[in-house]
PDB file of C-alpha atoms and ligand atoms in Angstrom:
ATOM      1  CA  UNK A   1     -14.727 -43.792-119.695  1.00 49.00           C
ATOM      2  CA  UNK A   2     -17.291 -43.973-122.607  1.00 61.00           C
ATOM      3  CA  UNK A   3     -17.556 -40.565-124.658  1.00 61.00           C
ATOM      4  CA  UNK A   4     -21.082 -40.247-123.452  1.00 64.00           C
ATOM      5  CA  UNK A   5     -20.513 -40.142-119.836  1.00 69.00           C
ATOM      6  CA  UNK A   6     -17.710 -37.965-120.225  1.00 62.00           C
ATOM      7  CA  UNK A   7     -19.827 -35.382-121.508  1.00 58.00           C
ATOM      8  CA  UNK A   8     -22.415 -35.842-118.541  1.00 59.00           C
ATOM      9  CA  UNK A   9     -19.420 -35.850-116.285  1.00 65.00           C
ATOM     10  CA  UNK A  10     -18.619 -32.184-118.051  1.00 62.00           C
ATOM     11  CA  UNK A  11     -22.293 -31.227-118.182  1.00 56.00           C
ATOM     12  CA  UNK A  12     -22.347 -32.141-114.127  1.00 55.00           C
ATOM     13  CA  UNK A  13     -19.560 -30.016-113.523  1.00 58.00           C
ATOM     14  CA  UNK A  14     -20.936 -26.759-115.521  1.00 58.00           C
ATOM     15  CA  UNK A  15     -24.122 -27.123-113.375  1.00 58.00           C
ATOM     16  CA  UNK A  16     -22.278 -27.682-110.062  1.00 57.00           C
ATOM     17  CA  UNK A  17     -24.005 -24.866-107.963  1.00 54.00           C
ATOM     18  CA  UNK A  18     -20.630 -23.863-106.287  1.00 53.00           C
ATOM     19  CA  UNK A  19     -19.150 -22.705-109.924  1.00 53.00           C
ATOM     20  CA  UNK A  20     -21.508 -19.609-109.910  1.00 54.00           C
ATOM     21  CA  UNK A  21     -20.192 -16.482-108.050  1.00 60.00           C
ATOM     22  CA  UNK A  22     -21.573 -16.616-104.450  1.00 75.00           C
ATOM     23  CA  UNK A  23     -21.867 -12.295-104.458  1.00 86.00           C
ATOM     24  CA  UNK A  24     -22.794 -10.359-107.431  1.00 93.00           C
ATOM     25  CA  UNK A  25     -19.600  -7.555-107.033  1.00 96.00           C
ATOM     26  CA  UNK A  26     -19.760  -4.569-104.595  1.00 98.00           C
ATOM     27  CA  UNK A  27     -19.817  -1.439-106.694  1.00 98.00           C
ATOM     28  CA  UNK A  28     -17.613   0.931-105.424  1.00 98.00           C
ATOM     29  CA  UNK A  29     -16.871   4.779-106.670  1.00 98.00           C
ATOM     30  CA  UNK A  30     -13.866   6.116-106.077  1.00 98.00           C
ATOM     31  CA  UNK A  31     -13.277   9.841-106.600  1.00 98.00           C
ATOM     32  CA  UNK A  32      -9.743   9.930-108.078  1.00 98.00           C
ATOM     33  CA  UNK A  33      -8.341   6.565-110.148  1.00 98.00           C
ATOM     34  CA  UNK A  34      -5.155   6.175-107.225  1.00 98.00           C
ATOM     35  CA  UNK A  35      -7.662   5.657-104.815  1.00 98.00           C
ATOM     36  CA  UNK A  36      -9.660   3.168-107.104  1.00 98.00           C
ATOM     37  CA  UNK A  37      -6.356   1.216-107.560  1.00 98.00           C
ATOM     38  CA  UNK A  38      -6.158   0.889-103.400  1.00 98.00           C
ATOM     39  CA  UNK A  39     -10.049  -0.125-103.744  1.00 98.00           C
ATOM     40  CA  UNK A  40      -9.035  -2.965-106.059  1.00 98.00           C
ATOM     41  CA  UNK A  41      -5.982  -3.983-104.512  1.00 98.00           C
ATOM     42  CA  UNK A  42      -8.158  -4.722-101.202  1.00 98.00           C
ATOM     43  CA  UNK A  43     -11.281  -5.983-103.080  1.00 98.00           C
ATOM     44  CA  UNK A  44     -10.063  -8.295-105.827  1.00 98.00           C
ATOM     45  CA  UNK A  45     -12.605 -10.115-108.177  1.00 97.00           C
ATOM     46  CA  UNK A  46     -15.535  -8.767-105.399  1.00 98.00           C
ATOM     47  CA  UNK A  47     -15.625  -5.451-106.277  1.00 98.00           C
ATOM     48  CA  UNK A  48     -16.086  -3.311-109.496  1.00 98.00           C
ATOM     49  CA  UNK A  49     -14.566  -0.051-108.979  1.00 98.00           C
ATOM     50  CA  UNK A  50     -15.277   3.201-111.237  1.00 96.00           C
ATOM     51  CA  UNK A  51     -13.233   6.551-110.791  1.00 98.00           C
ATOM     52  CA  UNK A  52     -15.015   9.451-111.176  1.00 98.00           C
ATOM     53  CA  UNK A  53     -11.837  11.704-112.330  1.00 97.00           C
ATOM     54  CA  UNK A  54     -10.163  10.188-115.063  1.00 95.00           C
ATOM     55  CA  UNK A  55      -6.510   9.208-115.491  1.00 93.00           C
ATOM     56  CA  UNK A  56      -5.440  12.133-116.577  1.00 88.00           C
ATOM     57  CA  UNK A  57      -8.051  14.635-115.087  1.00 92.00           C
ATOM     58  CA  UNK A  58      -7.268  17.054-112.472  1.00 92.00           C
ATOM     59  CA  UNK A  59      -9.171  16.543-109.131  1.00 92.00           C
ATOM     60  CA  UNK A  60      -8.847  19.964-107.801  1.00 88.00           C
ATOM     61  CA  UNK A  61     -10.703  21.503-110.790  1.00 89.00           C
ATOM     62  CA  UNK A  62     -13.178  18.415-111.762  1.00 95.00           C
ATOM     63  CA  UNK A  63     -16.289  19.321-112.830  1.00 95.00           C
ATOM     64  CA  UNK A  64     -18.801  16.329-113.091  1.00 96.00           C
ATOM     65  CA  UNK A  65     -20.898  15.005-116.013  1.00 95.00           C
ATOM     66  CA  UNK A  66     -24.347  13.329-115.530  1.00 95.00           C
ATOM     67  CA  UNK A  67     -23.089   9.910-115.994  1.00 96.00           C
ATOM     68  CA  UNK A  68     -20.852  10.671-112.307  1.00 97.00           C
ATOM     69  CA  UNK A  69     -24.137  10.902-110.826  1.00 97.00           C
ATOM     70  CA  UNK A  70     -25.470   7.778-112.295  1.00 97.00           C
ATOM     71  CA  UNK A  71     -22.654   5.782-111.339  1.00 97.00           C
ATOM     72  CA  UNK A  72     -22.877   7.302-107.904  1.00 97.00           C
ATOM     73  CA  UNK A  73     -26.259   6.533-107.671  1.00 97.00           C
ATOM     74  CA  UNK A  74     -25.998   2.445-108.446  1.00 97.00           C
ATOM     75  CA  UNK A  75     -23.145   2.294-106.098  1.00 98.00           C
ATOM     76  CA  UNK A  76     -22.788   0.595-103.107  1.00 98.00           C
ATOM     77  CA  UNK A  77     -19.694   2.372-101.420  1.00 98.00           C
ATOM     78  CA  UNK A  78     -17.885   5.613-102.707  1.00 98.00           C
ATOM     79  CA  UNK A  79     -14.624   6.643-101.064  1.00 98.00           C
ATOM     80  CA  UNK A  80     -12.743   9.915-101.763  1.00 98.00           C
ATOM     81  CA  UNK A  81      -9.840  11.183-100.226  1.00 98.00           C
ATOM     82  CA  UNK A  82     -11.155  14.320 -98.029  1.00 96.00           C
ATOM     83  CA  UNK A  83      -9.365  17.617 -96.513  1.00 95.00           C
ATOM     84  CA  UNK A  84     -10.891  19.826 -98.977  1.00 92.00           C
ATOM     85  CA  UNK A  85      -9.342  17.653-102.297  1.00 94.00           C
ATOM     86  CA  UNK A  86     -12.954  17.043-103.771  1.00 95.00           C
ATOM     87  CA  UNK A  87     -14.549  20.359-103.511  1.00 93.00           C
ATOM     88  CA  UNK A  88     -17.138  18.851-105.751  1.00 96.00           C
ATOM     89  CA  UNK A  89     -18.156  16.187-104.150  1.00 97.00           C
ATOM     90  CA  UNK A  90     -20.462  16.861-101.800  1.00 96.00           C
ATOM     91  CA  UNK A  91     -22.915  18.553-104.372  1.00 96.00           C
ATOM     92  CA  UNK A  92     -23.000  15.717-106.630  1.00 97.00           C
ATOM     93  CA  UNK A  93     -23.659  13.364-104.406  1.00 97.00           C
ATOM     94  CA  UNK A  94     -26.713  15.104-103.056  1.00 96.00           C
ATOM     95  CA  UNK A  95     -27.866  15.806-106.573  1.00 96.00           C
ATOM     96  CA  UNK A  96     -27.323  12.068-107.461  1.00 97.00           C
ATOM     97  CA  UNK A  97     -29.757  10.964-105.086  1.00 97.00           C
ATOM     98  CA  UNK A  98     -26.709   8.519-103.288  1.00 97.00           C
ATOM     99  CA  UNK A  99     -27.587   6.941-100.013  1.00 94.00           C
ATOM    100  CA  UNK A 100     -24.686   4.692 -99.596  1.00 95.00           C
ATOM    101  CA  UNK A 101     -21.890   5.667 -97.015  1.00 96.00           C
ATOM    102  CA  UNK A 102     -19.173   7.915 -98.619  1.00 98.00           C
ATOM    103  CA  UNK A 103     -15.962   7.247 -97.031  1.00 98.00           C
ATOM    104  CA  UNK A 104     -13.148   9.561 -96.420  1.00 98.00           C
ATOM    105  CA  UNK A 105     -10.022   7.736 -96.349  1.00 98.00           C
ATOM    106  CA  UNK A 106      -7.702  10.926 -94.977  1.00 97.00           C
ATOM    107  CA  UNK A 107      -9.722  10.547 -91.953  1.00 95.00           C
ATOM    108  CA  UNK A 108      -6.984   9.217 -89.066  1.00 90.00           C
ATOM    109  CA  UNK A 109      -4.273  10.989 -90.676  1.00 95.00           C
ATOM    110  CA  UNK A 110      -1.985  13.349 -89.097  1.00 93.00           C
ATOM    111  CA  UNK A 111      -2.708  16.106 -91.549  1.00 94.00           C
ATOM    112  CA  UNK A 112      -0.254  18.672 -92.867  1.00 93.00           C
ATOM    113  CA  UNK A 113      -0.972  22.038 -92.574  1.00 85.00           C
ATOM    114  CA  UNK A 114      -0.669  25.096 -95.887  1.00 75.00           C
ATOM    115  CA  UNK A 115       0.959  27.617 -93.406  1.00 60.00           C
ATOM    116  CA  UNK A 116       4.532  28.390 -94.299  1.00 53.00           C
ATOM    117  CA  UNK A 117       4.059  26.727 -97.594  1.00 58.00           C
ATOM    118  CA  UNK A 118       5.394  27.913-100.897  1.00 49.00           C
ATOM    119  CA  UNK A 119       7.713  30.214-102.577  1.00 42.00           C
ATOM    120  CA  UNK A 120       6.798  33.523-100.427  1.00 43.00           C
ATOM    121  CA  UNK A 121       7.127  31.531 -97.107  1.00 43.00           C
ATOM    122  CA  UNK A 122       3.860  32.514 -96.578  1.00 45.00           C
ATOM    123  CA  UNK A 123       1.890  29.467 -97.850  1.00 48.00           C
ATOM    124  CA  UNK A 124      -1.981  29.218 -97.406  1.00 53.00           C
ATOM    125  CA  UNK A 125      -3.044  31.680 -94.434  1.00 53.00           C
ATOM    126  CA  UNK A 126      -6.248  29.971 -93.864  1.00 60.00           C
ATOM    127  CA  UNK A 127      -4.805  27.034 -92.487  1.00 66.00           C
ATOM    128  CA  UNK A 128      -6.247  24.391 -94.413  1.00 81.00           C
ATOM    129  CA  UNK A 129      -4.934  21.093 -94.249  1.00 90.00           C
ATOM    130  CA  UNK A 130      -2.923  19.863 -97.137  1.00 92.00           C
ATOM    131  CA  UNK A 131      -4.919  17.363 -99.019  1.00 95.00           C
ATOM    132  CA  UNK A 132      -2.377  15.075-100.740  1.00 95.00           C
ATOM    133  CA  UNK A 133      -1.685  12.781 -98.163  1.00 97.00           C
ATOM    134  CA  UNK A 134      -0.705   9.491-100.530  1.00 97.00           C
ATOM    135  CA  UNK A 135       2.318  10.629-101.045  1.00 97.00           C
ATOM    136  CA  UNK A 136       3.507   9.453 -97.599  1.00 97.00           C
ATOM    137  CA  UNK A 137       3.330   5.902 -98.240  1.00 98.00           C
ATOM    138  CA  UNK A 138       2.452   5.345 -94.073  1.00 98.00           C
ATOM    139  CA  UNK A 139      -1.003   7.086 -94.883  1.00 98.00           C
ATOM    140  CA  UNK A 140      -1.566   4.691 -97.841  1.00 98.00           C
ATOM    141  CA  UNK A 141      -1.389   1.977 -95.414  1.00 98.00           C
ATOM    142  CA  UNK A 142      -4.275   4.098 -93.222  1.00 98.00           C
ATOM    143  CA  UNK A 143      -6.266   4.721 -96.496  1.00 98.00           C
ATOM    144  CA  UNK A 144      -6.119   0.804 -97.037  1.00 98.00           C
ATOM    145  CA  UNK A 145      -7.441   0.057 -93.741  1.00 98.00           C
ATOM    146  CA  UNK A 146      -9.979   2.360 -93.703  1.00 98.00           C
ATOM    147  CA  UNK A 147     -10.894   0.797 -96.950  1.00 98.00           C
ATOM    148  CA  UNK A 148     -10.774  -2.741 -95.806  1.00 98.00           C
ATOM    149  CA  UNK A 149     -13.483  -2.089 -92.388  1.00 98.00           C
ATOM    150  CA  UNK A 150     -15.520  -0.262 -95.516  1.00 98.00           C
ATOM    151  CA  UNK A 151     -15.943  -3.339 -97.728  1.00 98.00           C
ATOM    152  CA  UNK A 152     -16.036  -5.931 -95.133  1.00 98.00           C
ATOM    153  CA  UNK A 153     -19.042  -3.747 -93.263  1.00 98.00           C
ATOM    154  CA  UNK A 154     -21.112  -4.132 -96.838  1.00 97.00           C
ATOM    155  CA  UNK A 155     -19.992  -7.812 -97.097  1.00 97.00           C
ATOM    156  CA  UNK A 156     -18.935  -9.730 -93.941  1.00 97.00           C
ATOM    157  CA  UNK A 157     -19.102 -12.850 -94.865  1.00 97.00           C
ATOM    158  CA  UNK A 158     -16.453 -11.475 -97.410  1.00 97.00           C
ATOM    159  CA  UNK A 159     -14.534  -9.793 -94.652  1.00 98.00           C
ATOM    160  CA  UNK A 160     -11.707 -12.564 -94.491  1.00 98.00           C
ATOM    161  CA  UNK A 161     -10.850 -12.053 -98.005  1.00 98.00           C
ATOM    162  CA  UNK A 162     -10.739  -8.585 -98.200  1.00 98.00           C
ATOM    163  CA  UNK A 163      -8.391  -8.715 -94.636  1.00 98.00           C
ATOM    164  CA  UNK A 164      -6.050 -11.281 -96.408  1.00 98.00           C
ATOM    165  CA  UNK A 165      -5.887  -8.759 -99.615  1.00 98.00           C
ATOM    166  CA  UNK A 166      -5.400  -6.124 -97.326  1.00 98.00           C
ATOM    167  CA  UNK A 167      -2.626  -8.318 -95.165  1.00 98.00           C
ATOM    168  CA  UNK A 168      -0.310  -8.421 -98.589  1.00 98.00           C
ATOM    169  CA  UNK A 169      -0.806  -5.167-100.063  1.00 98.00           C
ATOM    170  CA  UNK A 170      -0.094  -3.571 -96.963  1.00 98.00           C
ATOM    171  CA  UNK A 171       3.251  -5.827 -96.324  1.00 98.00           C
ATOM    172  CA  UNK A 172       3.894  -4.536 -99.895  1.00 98.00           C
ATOM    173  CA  UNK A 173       3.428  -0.949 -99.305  1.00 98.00           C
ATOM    174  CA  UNK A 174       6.032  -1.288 -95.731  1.00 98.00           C
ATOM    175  CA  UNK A 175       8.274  -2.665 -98.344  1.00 98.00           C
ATOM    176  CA  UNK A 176       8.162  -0.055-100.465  1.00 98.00           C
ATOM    177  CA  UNK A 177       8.384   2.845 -98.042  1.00 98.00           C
ATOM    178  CA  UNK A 178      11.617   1.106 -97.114  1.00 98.00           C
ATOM    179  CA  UNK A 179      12.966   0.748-100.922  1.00 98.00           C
ATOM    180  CA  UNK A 180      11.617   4.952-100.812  1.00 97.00           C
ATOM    181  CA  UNK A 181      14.085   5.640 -97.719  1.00 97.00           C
ATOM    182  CA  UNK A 182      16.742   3.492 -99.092  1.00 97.00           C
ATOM    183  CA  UNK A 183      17.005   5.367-102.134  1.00 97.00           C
ATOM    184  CA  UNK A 184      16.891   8.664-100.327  1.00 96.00           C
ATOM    185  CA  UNK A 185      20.151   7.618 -98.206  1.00 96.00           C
ATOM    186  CA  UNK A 186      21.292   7.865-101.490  1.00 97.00           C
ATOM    187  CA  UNK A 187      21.348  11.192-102.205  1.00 95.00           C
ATOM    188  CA  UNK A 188      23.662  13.619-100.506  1.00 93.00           C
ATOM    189  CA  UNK A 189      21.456  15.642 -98.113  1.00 91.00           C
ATOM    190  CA  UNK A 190      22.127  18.832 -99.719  1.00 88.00           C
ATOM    191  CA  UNK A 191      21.251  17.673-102.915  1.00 90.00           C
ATOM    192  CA  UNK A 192      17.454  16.810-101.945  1.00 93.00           C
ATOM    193  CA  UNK A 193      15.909  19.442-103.636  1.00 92.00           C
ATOM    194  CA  UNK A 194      13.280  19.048-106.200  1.00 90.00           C
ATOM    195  CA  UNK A 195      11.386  21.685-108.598  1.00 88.00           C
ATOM    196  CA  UNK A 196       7.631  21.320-109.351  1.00 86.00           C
ATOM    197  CA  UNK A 197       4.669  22.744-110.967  1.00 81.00           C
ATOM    198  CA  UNK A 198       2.378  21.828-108.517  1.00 81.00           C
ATOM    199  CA  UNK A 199       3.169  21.835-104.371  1.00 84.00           C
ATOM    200  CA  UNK A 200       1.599  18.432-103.525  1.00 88.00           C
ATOM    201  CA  UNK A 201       4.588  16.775-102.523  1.00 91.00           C
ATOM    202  CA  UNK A 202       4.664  17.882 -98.754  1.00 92.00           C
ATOM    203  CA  UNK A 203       3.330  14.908 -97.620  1.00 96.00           C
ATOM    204  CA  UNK A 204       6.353  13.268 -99.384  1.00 96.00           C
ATOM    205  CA  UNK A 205       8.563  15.812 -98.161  1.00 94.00           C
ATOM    206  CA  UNK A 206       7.755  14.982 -94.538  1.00 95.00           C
ATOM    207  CA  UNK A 207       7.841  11.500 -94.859  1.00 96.00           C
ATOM    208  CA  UNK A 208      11.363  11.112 -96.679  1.00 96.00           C
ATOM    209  CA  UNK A 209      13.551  14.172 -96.043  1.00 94.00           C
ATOM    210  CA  UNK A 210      13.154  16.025 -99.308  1.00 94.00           C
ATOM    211  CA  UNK A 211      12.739  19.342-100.370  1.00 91.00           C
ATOM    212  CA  UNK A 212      10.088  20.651-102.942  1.00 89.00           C
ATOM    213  CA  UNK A 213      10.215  24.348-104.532  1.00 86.00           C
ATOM    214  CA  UNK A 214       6.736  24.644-106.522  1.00 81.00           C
ATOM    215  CA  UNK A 215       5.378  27.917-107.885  1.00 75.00           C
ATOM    216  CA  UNK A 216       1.892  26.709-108.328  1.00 71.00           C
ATOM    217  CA  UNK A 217       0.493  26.122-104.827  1.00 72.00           C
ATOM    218  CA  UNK A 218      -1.126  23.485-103.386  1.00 68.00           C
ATOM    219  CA  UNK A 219      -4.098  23.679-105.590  1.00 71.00           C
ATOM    220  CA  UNK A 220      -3.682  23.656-109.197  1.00 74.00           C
ATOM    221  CA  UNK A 221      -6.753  26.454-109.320  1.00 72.00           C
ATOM    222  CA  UNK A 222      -4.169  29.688-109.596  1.00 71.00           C
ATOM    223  CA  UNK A 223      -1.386  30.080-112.148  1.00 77.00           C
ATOM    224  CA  UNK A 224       1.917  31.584-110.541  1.00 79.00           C
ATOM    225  CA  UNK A 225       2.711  35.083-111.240  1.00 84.00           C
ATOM    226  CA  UNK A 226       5.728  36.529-113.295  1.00 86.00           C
ATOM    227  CA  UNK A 227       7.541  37.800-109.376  1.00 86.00           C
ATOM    228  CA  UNK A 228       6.803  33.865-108.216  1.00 82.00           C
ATOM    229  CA  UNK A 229       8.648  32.590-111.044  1.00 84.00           C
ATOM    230  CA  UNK A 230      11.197  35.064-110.839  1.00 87.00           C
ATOM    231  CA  UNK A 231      11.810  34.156-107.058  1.00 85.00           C
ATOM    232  CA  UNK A 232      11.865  30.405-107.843  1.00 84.00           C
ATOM    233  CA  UNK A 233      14.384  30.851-110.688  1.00 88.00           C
ATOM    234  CA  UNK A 234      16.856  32.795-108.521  1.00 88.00           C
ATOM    235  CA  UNK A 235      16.569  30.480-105.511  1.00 84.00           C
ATOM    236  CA  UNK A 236      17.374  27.944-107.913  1.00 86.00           C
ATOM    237  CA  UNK A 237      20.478  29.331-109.058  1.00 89.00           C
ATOM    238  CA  UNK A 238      21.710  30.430-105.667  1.00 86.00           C
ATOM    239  CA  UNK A 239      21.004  27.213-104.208  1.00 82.00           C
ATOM    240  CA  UNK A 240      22.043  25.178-107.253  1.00 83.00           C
ATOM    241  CA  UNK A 241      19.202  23.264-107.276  1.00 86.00           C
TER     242      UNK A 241
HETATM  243 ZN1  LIG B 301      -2.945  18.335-106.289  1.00 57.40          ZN
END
């Protein structure tokens, strides 16, 4: 092949209508960055995904800047996690001018109630619904779902991609709520006792047999007082924790 037509050959295949993406990328906001990692997982290359709460922010306490509602505002799809974890959200989008569907993953769970929580037995006496429901990996796999219908409802003739992303993270997530159990039988029953700042393991606890002592509370809003520390400290020691 002569130099020349080589480089029409190239030239051909640069122009070849089928190398340009079909669909400009779904924008999706996600409220917290775990929930932006499930959005990507399931989306892939057609979706850019922006977390409104940083790595290293704290969800229960976010406050959010003008450039949350801008993002919120170009966005196709947000998703947030629901039961009272975004306490925020609600104003922002209405001040952001959104009209997009906000979807609340949580939704389909079977959600864990605050009474008889925490150090004084006594827990949260309004009986709110514990928000942190990721940490039983079997609501992941709900969160995922709910995620998948989401995304193929804005794009269906994407739908069969986003299913088949959907198909092998979720075969990856039954894997690893196995590998979670397997390491549990592990431990000697008794020994299944954790301390924490922050109570948002009981989820977790439910799901895998394990015991969580946390002076903080489910939200991260109130520090613990001196007599909730003390208490903590000597259950500790009595129950050699
Ligand atoms: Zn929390």
């Amino acid at each position: 092949m002569s130099f020349i037509r080589t480089v029409l050959w190239i030239g051909l295949i640069l122009l070849w209508p089928a190398a340009a993406p079909a669909h400009p990328p779904l924008r999706v906001v996600a409220s917290f960055t775990i929930l932006a990692d499930m959005v990507r997982q399931v989306g892939g290359d057609a979706v850019t995904v922006n977390s409104l709460v940083g790595p290293d922010g704290d969800a229960h306490v976010y406050e959010p800047a003008p450039m949350d509602a801008q993002a919120l505002l170009a966005a196709d799809l947000c998703v947030i996690n629901g039961l009272g974890f975004e306490g925020w959200i609600e104003r922002l989008v209405k001040a952001s001018g959104f009209k997009g569907q906000v979807v609340t993953l949580s939704e389909g769970i079977s959600p864990l109630s605050m009474i008889g929580r925490g150090q004084d037995g006594q827990g949260d006496p309004t009986g709110r619904a514990d928000p942190h429901a990721w940490h039983d990996v079997a609501n992941v796999r709900i969160y995922v779902a709910r995620i998948t219908e989401a995304l193929a409802r804005l794009s269906p003739e994407q739908a069969a991609t986003f299913r088949a992303h959907a198909a092998r993270y979720d075969g990856q997530l039954a894997e690893l709520d196995r590998w979670v159990r397997a390491q549990m039988e592990t431990i000697p029953v008794a020994r299944r006792t954790v301390i924490t700042s922050h109570d948002a393991f009981g989820y977790f606890a439910r799901a895998y047999g394990v015991t969580f002592l946390a002076p903080m509370g489910v939200s991260t809003e109130a520090e613990p007082s001196a007599q909730e520390m003390a208490q903590l400290i000597g259950q500790a020691r009595r129950e050699g924790v």
